[in-house]
Amino acid sequence: MRWIPLVIVAALGVLLFAGVMLSRNPNREALPSPLIGKPAPAFRLPVLHEPGRLVTDKDLRGAPYLLNVWGSWCPACRDEHPVLTRFAETKRLRVVGFNWKDEHADAMRWLEQFGNPYFMVLTDYEGKAAIDWGIYGAPETFLVDAGGTIRWKYVGPLTDAVIQNELLPQIARLDAGKPL
């Protein structure tokens, strides 16, 4: 009778493992966003290089863009930066930086040191806009269509494989006017 709890725990472990394996989701670490398919949250944020200038979500409409959340304090952002820079150089989409909870001088120094792949860098010093976007870490990346609807989200550093296997197909679907 003492072995019954052990058998139950082992059976639950087997069921959990089988459920994960049978999900057929190649990206089991992906976190779905409730914002996919919904309008991007409204924001009004200052531009890093022009602190007196405020940009809203409506200002970015008219063409798709990639919103990349980063901070100079984020080690994974450093790993991602060359990948993001290569993608930005293709000029496939506008890449908008979302500098999150950073110091202005630190963000400027970071871009000066590693280069600036961004079309524009918005700043969210207090992290209030990030709450509306459901951002809980950096880096995170959102694909927003021309109408302002979020079409894709990736949590973690972008890699060449993620861009090739996930982002580019999403962009191709946008270009073809197909629903995502």
CSV table of C-alpha atoms in Angstrom, one decimal:
chain,number,residue,atom,x,y,z
A,1,MET,CA,0.0,0.0,0.0
A,2,ARG,CA,2.9,2.4,0.6
A,3,TRP,CA,3.9,2.2,-3.1
A,4,ILE,CA,0.4,3.4,-4.4
A,5,PRO,CA,1.4,7.2,-4.2
A,6,LEU,CA,4.6,6.4,-6.0
A,7,VAL,CA,2.7,4.6,-8.8
A,8,ILE,CA,0.2,7.5,-9.1
A,9,VAL,CA,3.1,10.1,-9.4
A,10,ALA,CA,4.9,7.9,-12.0
A,11,ALA,CA,1.6,7.5,-14.0
A,12,LEU,CA,1.0,11.3,-13.9
A,13,GLY,CA,4.6,11.9,-15.1
A,14,VAL,CA,4.1,9.5,-18.0
A,15,LEU,CA,0.9,11.1,-18.9
A,16,LEU,CA,2.5,14.6,-18.8
A,17,PHE,CA,5.4,13.5,-20.9
A,18,ALA,CA,3.1,11.8,-23.5
A,19,GLY,CA,0.9,14.9,-23.7
A,20,VAL,CA,3.9,17.1,-24.4
A,21,MET,CA,5.3,14.7,-27.0
A,22,LEU,CA,1.9,14.3,-28.7
A,23,SER,CA,1.3,18.0,-28.9
A,24,ARG,CA,3.3,18.0,-32.1
A,25,ASN,CA,4.3,21.5,-31.4
A,26,PRO,CA,8.0,21.9,-32.5
A,27,ASN,CA,8.4,24.9,-30.3
A,28,ARG,CA,7.2,23.7,-27.0
A,29,GLU,CA,8.7,26.6,-25.2
A,30,ALA,CA,6.6,29.1,-27.1
A,31,LEU,CA,4.3,31.2,-25.0
A,32,PRO,CA,1.2,32.0,-26.9
A,33,SER,CA,0.1,35.6,-26.6
A,34,PRO,CA,-3.5,36.6,-26.1
A,35,LEU,CA,-2.7,39.6,-28.2
A,36,ILE,CA,-2.2,37.6,-31.4
A,37,GLY,CA,-4.9,38.7,-33.9
A,38,LYS,CA,-5.8,41.7,-31.8
A,39,PRO,CA,-4.9,45.4,-32.2
A,40,ALA,CA,-1.6,46.4,-30.7
A,41,PRO,CA,-2.1,48.2,-27.4
A,42,ALA,CA,-2.4,51.9,-27.6
A,43,PHE,CA,0.8,53.7,-26.6
A,44,ARG,CA,2.4,57.1,-26.6
A,45,LEU,CA,6.1,56.9,-26.0
A,46,PRO,CA,9.1,59.1,-26.4
A,47,VAL,CA,11.7,58.4,-29.0
A,48,LEU,CA,15.2,57.6,-27.6
A,49,HIS,CA,17.1,59.9,-30.0
A,50,GLU,CA,14.5,62.7,-29.8
A,51,PRO,CA,13.2,62.6,-26.2
A,52,GLY,CA,10.8,65.5,-26.8
A,53,ARG,CA,9.1,63.6,-29.7
A,54,LEU,CA,6.2,61.3,-28.8
A,55,VAL,CA,5.1,58.4,-31.1
A,56,THR,CA,1.8,56.6,-30.9
A,57,ASP,CA,0.7,53.3,-32.1
A,58,LYS,CA,-1.3,55.1,-34.8
A,59,ASP,CA,1.8,56.8,-36.1
A,60,LEU,CA,3.3,53.4,-37.0
A,61,ARG,CA,0.3,52.1,-39.0
A,62,GLY,CA,0.4,52.0,-42.7
A,63,ALA,CA,3.1,49.4,-43.1
A,64,PRO,CA,4.0,46.3,-41.1
A,65,TYR,CA,6.8,46.5,-38.5
A,66,LEU,CA,8.7,44.4,-36.1
A,67,LEU,CA,8.7,45.6,-32.5
A,68,ASN,CA,11.7,44.4,-30.6
A,69,VAL,CA,11.9,44.7,-26.9
A,70,TRP,CA,15.4,45.2,-25.6
A,71,GLY,CA,17.5,46.8,-22.8
A,72,SER,CA,21.1,47.5,-22.3
A,73,TRP,CA,20.8,45.4,-19.1
A,74,CYS,CA,19.7,42.3,-21.0
A,75,PRO,CA,22.5,39.8,-21.8
A,76,ALA,CA,20.3,37.9,-24.3
A,77,CYS,CA,19.7,41.1,-26.2
A,78,ARG,CA,23.4,41.3,-26.9
A,79,ASP,CA,23.3,37.8,-28.3
A,80,GLU,CA,20.3,38.7,-30.5
A,81,HIS,CA,21.6,42.0,-31.7
A,82,PRO,CA,23.8,40.8,-34.6
A,83,VAL,CA,20.9,38.6,-35.8
A,84,LEU,CA,18.5,41.5,-35.6
A,85,THR,CA,21.0,43.8,-37.4
A,86,ARG,CA,21.3,41.4,-40.3
A,87,PHE,CA,17.5,41.2,-40.6
A,88,ALA,CA,17.2,45.0,-40.5
A,89,GLU,CA,19.8,45.3,-43.2
A,90,THR,CA,17.5,43.4,-45.5
A,91,LYS,CA,15.0,46.3,-45.2
A,92,ARG,CA,12.2,43.7,-45.3
A,93,LEU,CA,10.3,45.5,-42.5
A,94,ARG,CA,10.8,48.5,-40.3
A,95,VAL,CA,12.4,47.3,-37.1
A,96,VAL,CA,11.2,49.4,-34.2
A,97,GLY,CA,13.1,49.2,-30.9
A,98,PHE,CA,11.2,49.1,-27.6
A,99,ASN,CA,13.8,50.1,-25.0
A,100,TRP,CA,12.3,48.8,-21.8
A,101,LYS,CA,13.2,49.9,-18.3
A,102,ASP,CA,16.5,51.3,-19.3
A,103,GLU,CA,18.5,54.4,-18.5
A,104,HIS,CA,18.7,56.8,-21.4
A,105,ALA,CA,22.5,57.1,-21.3
A,106,ASP,CA,22.9,53.3,-21.0
A,107,ALA,CA,20.6,52.7,-24.0
A,108,MET,CA,22.4,55.3,-26.1
A,109,ARG,CA,25.9,53.9,-25.1
A,110,TRP,CA,24.7,50.4,-26.0
A,111,LEU,CA,23.5,51.4,-29.5
A,112,GLU,CA,26.7,53.3,-30.0
A,113,GLN,CA,28.8,50.3,-29.1
A,114,PHE,CA,26.8,47.6,-31.0
A,115,GLY,CA,25.2,49.6,-33.7
A,116,ASN,CA,21.6,50.7,-34.3
A,117,PRO,CA,19.5,48.4,-36.4
A,118,TYR,CA,16.3,50.2,-35.5
A,119,PHE,CA,14.1,52.4,-37.7
A,120,MET,CA,13.2,54.2,-34.4
A,121,VAL,CA,13.6,53.4,-30.8
A,122,LEU,CA,10.7,54.0,-28.4
A,123,THR,CA,11.4,54.2,-24.7
A,124,ASP,CA,9.4,52.8,-21.9
A,125,TYR,CA,11.4,53.9,-18.9
A,126,GLU,CA,8.8,53.0,-16.3
A,127,GLY,CA,7.5,49.9,-18.1
A,128,LYS,CA,3.9,51.0,-18.1
A,129,ALA,CA,3.3,50.4,-21.8
A,130,ALA,CA,5.0,47.1,-21.6
A,131,ILE,CA,2.3,45.9,-19.2
A,132,ASP,CA,-0.3,46.5,-21.9
A,133,TRP,CA,1.8,44.5,-24.4
A,134,GLY,CA,2.1,41.6,-22.0
A,135,ILE,CA,5.9,42.0,-21.9
A,136,TYR,CA,7.6,40.2,-19.1
A,137,GLY,CA,11.1,39.9,-20.3
A,138,ALA,CA,13.6,40.9,-22.9
A,139,PRO,CA,14.1,40.2,-25.6
A,140,GLU,CA,10.6,39.8,-27.0
A,141,THR,CA,9.6,40.5,-30.6
A,142,PHE,CA,6.2,41.3,-32.1
A,143,LEU,CA,5.2,41.4,-35.8
A,144,VAL,CA,2.5,44.0,-36.3
A,145,ASP,CA,0.7,44.3,-39.6
A,146,ALA,CA,-0.1,47.6,-41.5
A,147,GLY,CA,-3.4,47.9,-39.8
A,148,GLY,CA,-1.9,47.7,-36.3
A,149,THR,CA,-2.8,44.1,-35.5
A,150,ILE,CA,-0.3,41.8,-33.8
A,151,ARG,CA,0.3,38.8,-36.0
A,152,TRP,CA,3.2,37.0,-34.3
A,153,LYS,CA,5.2,37.1,-31.1
A,154,TYR,CA,8.5,35.5,-30.1
A,155,VAL,CA,9.9,35.3,-26.6
A,156,GLY,CA,13.6,35.1,-26.3
A,157,PRO,CA,16.5,36.1,-28.6
A,158,LEU,CA,15.8,35.9,-32.3
A,159,THR,CA,18.1,33.5,-34.1
A,160,ASP,CA,18.8,33.1,-37.8
A,161,ALA,CA,16.7,29.9,-37.6
A,162,VAL,CA,13.8,31.7,-36.0
A,163,ILE,CA,13.8,34.4,-38.6
A,164,GLN,CA,14.1,31.8,-41.4
A,165,ASN,CA,11.6,29.3,-40.1
A,166,GLU,CA,9.1,31.5,-38.3
A,167,LEU,CA,9.3,35.2,-39.0
A,168,LEU,CA,9.8,35.1,-42.8
A,169,PRO,CA,6.9,32.7,-43.4
A,170,GLN,CA,4.7,35.1,-41.3
A,171,ILE,CA,5.8,38.1,-43.4
A,172,ALA,CA,5.2,36.1,-46.6
A,173,ARG,CA,1.6,35.4,-45.4
A,174,LEU,CA,1.2,39.1,-44.7
A,175,ASP,CA,2.5,40.0,-48.1
A,176,ALA,CA,0.1,37.5,-49.7
A,177,GLY,CA,-2.8,38.9,-47.7
A,178,LYS,CA,-3.5,35.6,-46.1
A,179,PRO,CA,-4.7,35.3,-42.6
A,180,LEU,CA,-2.1,34.2,-40.1
